Amino acid sequence: MEKFQQSMYDLIVETSTKLPKDVRRAIARAKVRENAGTRAAMALNTIVENIQMADENVSPICQDTGLPTFKIKVPVGVNQIEMKKAIRAAIVEATKNGKLRPNSVDSLTGKNSGDNLGEGVPVIKFEQWENDYIDVRLILKGGGCENKNIQYSLPCELEGLGRAGRDLDGIRKCILHAVYQAQGQGCSAGFIGVGIGGDRSSGYELAKEQLFRPVDDVNPIEELRQLEEYIMENANKLGIGTMGFGGESTLLGCKIGVMHRIPASFFVSVAYNCWAFRRMGVKIDPATGEIIEWLYQDGEDVDFAKELEKAEAAAALEQGDTRVIDLVPPLSEEQVRQLRVGDVVRISGVIYTGRDAIHKYLMDHDAPVDLNGQIIYHCGPVMLKDEEGRWHAKAAGPTTSIREEPYQGDIMKKFGVRAVIGKGGMGAKTLQALKEHGGVYLNAIGGAAQYYADCIKSVEGVDLLEFGIPEAMWHLRVENFTAVVTMDSHGNSLHEDVEKSSLEKLAQFKEPVFK
Ligand SMILES: O=C(O)C[C@H](O)C(=O)O
Ligand code: SF4
């Protein structure tokens, strides 16, 4: 087994940097559906470009490593303790090499361990089997989509859909509702795994297990096959679209599993995974530890380079009616008030990252830099220091902004911040503050971590690094950083509009389908 650690390192790097073929095909299908020229189509093009860049740079597709989860099947007699040690060592090495972001945080002190190890991290689950090889599967499921997982206890009342009872039709309603409530915040278009039955923990476990099924397999249970097909057809009618910009591609895959339950409980658990569906697997020789075969690599590969050429040609034709506005911070109130929902902005200059820890901190501390007229970027990048001690951004896409909702408006007013960049949109409190104070919300494309890292020309400084790499305030000099205005200072919010219209569309699925 002396090659096992290297094999695990290769698996981690491959999972973090290259999407498997089945996922690529699903994204390519979504591209065909999304109408050229819309914001959703533009977002999908950025996603495709990002996938391509991650391939070429062998760098993380998305900056969020998630909670690395290994599922391993071993022949009887294989030493699991040694395997665990090798996996942990491979995780540390991949983190050191910028293939993973240090993502393991002490829940009580908030301290980032710096190497992706911690109490219960990574997750490693073993099972024995009677085959003569080892099967290792890895999923890197990010936090934004994890936060959109949802569990229903039937019977229940669902907004838009009415009562969901303890039957297949009730399950149908829960799944549609799960897609609706995620909106664009889990970086749609997404994939869902559904677990029917079990208790609260085994139900979620089953839901997550479904994410290991190939996207294009067929459910062997006839009712579930029908339900999967129904969901794929109808969830895409909700009009949420890529990034929640509105559009035709909301769901890329739906896999449903079932287990027994106890008489009093009926859970439907839904695990939501973003488009950056990083899960991979290998077969391992138990004698040497070498990789015998890569999984999820059957079937046709998608030539994204060709797809991009087509998209660029279409975009050139559509350019006409899009306002593209160049912004160089510091921004004035007047400049910001000219921006309207739907405008595309291109930022050049220095922007400051700030996410959960920074927002909490700024509520009762001074800012480490003058933020007047400045732009805050909701982002926790992957950073590497070179031999001369200079920092480089290896992956830097936006994080889910709604988590900052309790703070954002107050912080914008307190420090004179004029714009925030993030993804998934923000709520009524922030919208009101944008109106009162003169501010704007800019939606970047979630998961496009290579695309945005490429816009970062230098790292000019960092404050509050004691919060850990993802939570520190990085000063990033960017060039042509592109984002879409989705909330403006005139009370308009694309997110509010899409949420409202998708709720109306959800209501069309109220009547029973599976009797
Ligand atoms: O932690 C992050 O970088 C982002 C997170 O995955 C998110 O979707 O909000
Ligand atoms: S930022 Fe988006 S793509 Fe990345 S892990 Fe979070 S939900 Fe997934």
PDB file of C-alpha atoms and ligand atoms in Angstrom, residues 62-66 140-146 185-187 243 273-276 278 397-400 423 446-448, ligand 2:
ATOM      1  CA  CYS A  62     -14.345  26.804  -6.718  1.00  0.00           C
ATOM      2  CA  GLN A  63     -12.492  28.362  -3.788  1.00  0.00           C
ATOM      3  CA  ASP A  64     -14.687  26.531  -1.289  1.00  0.00           C
ATOM      4  CA  THR A  65     -13.177  23.156  -0.485  1.00  0.00           C
ATOM      5  CA  GLY A  66     -16.244  22.235   1.520  1.00  0.00           C
ATOM      6  CA  LEU A 140     -16.040  18.349  -1.984  1.00  0.00           C
ATOM      7  CA  LYS A 141     -19.400  19.925  -1.295  1.00  0.00           C
ATOM      8  CA  GLY A 142     -19.214  23.624  -0.563  1.00  0.00           C
ATOM      9  CA  GLY A 143     -20.876  25.567   2.228  1.00  0.00           C
ATOM     10  CA  GLY A 144     -23.265  27.667   0.156  1.00  0.00           C
ATOM     11  CA  CYS A 145     -25.065  24.663  -1.244  1.00  0.00           C
ATOM     12  CA  GLU A 146     -24.797  22.737   2.025  1.00  0.00           C
ATOM     13  CA  GLN A 185     -28.040  30.804  -3.419  1.00  0.00           C
ATOM     14  CA  GLY A 186     -26.539  27.346  -3.751  1.00  0.00           C
ATOM     15  CA  CYS A 187     -25.044  28.390  -7.107  1.00  0.00           C
ATOM     16  CA  MET A 243     -27.327  31.954 -10.376  1.00  0.00           C
ATOM     17  CA  ASN A 273     -25.176  20.507  -4.632  1.00  0.00           C
ATOM     18  CA  CYS A 274     -24.044  23.460  -6.709  1.00  0.00           C
ATOM     19  CA  TRP A 275     -23.055  23.211 -10.373  1.00  0.00           C
ATOM     20  CA  ALA A 276     -19.457  22.843  -9.135  1.00  0.00           C
ATOM     21  CA  ARG A 278     -16.864  17.976  -7.357  1.00  0.00           C
ATOM     22  CA  GLY A 397     -15.123  33.401  -6.365  1.00  0.00           C
ATOM     23  CA  PRO A 398     -17.914  35.033  -4.332  1.00  0.00           C
ATOM     24  CA  THR A 399     -19.535  33.585  -1.236  1.00  0.00           C
ATOM     25  CA  THR A 400     -23.268  33.596  -0.393  1.00  0.00           C
ATOM     26  CA  LYS A 423     -23.708  36.029  -4.956  1.00  0.00           C
ATOM     27  CA  GLY A 446     -20.713  31.788  -7.834  1.00  0.00           C
ATOM     28  CA  GLY A 447     -18.060  29.133  -8.125  1.00  0.00           C
ATOM     29  CA  ALA A 448     -16.192  30.920 -10.918  1.00  0.00           C
TER      30      ALA A 448
HETATM   31  S1  SF4 B   2     -19.437  29.126  -4.004  1.00  0.00           S
HETATM   32 FE1  SF4 B   2     -21.045  28.136  -5.143  1.00  0.00          FE
HETATM   33  S2  SF4 B   2     -19.953  26.729  -6.469  1.00  0.00           S
HETATM   34 FE2  SF4 B   2     -18.612  27.227  -4.765  1.00  0.00          FE
HETATM   35  S3  SF4 B   2     -18.995  25.681  -3.212  1.00  0.00           S
HETATM   36 FE3  SF4 B   2     -20.260  27.477  -2.743  1.00  0.00          FE
HETATM   37  S4  SF4 B   2     -22.202  26.878  -3.652  1.00  0.00           S
HETATM   38 FE4  SF4 B   2     -20.657  25.625  -4.646  1.00  0.00          FE
END
